[in-house]
Amino acid sequence: MAKKRRRNARKKTWKELSPMAKFGTITAAVVQLSLLIAAQRDISHRPADQIRGSKTMWRLATLVNFVGPGSYFTFGVKRGTAAK
């Protein structure tokens, strides 16, 4: 029965969404766009020797929603060694 409902379910239009759903969608879009801009800007300003891999690869990777910019800031940026 659940499979039948899923097959007949259709996506809601923007007008059919609740105000909270609209707010959540807009918030997620703003966060995603902010992460993308921050990552692209960081790639542009950071020297290539401070980035793991090529800049072109990371530019393409950051286009993947949330995962790309998060991966870049987690794995793509070389961290300086702590001064002892």
GROMACS .gro file of C-alpha atoms in nm:
model
   84
    1MET     CA    1   0.000   0.000   0.000
    2ALA     CA    2   0.285   0.240   0.082
    3LYS     CA    3   0.440   0.174  -0.258
    4LYS     CA    4   0.115   0.267  -0.423
    5ARG     CA    5   0.105   0.602  -0.241
    6ARG     CA    6   0.461   0.682  -0.339
    7ARG     CA    7   0.389   0.606  -0.703
    8ASN     CA    8   0.088   0.836  -0.707
    9ALA     CA    9   0.254   1.110  -0.502
   10ARG     CA   10   0.352   1.420  -0.691
   11LYS     CA   11   0.587   1.698  -0.598
   12LYS     CA   12   0.431   2.006  -0.447
   13THR     CA   13   0.451   2.335  -0.627
   14TRP     CA   14   0.598   2.641  -0.455
   15LYS     CA   15   0.248   2.777  -0.388
   16GLU     CA   16   0.147   2.453  -0.215
   17LEU     CA   17   0.437   2.460   0.034
   18SER     CA   18   0.378   2.574   0.390
   19PRO     CA   19   0.549   2.896   0.505
   20MET     CA   20   0.795   2.689   0.714
   21ALA     CA   21   0.881   2.470   0.415
   22LYS     CA   22   0.942   2.782   0.204
   23PHE     CA   23   1.160   2.929   0.479
   24GLY     CA   24   1.360   2.607   0.506
   25THR     CA   25   1.408   2.588   0.130
   26ILE     CA   26   1.526   2.949   0.107
   27THR     CA   27   1.756   2.906   0.409
   28ALA     CA   28   1.914   2.593   0.261
   29ALA     CA   29   1.967   2.773  -0.071
   30VAL     CA   30   2.133   3.071   0.100
   31VAL     CA   31   2.364   2.843   0.302
   32GLN     CA   32   2.456   2.643  -0.010
   33LEU     CA   33   2.528   2.956  -0.212
   34SER     CA   34   2.733   3.106   0.072
   35LEU     CA   35   2.945   2.791   0.100
   36LEU     CA   36   2.998   2.784  -0.276
   37ILE     CA   37   3.104   3.149  -0.288
   38ALA     CA   38   3.335   3.109   0.012
   39ALA     CA   39   3.503   2.802  -0.137
   40GLN     CA   40   3.544   2.954  -0.483
   41ARG     CA   41   3.684   3.274  -0.335
   42ASP     CA   42   3.924   3.082  -0.114
   43ILE     CA   43   4.046   2.879  -0.412
   44SER     CA   44   4.107   3.200  -0.606
   45HIS     CA   45   4.305   3.369  -0.329
   46ARG     CA   46   4.496   3.072  -0.187
   47PRO     CA   47   4.832   2.980  -0.348
   48ALA     CA   48   4.830   2.644  -0.529
   49ASP     CA   49   5.093   2.500  -0.294
   50GLN     CA   50   4.850   2.538  -0.003
   51ILE     CA   51   4.582   2.326  -0.172
   52ARG     CA   52   4.583   1.947  -0.194
   53GLY     CA   53   4.525   1.859  -0.560
   54SER     CA   54   4.460   2.096  -0.846
   55LYS     CA   55   4.259   2.414  -0.821
   56THR     CA   56   4.052   2.309  -1.124
   57MET     CA   57   3.953   1.982  -0.959
   58TRP     CA   58   3.846   2.161  -0.641
   59ARG     CA   59   3.653   2.424  -0.838
   60LEU     CA   60   3.452   2.147  -1.000
   61ALA     CA   61   3.411   1.957  -0.672
   62THR     CA   62   3.270   2.261  -0.493
   63LEU     CA   63   2.977   2.263  -0.737
   64VAL     CA   64   2.835   1.954  -0.561
   65ASN     CA   65   2.574   2.075  -0.311
   66PHE     CA   66   2.705   2.108   0.045
   67VAL     CA   67   2.940   1.810   0.003
   68GLY     CA   68   3.180   1.986  -0.235
   69PRO     CA   69   3.256   2.299  -0.032
   70GLY     CA   70   3.262   2.097   0.289
   71SER     CA   71   3.510   1.854   0.138
   72TYR     CA   72   3.726   2.137   0.011
   73PHE     CA   73   3.750   2.307   0.350
   74THR     CA   74   3.801   1.970   0.526
   75PHE     CA   75   4.039   1.791   0.290
   76GLY     CA   76   4.152   2.035   0.021
   77VAL     CA   77   4.317   2.306   0.228
   78LYS     CA   78   4.658   2.229   0.372
   79ARG     CA   79   4.672   2.331   0.736
   80GLY     CA   80   4.986   2.491   0.871
   81THR     CA   81   5.177   2.301   1.135
   82ALA     CA   82   5.133   2.430   1.487
   83ALA     CA   83   5.430   2.626   1.624
   84LYS     CA   84   5.594   2.454   1.921
   0.00000   0.00000   0.00000
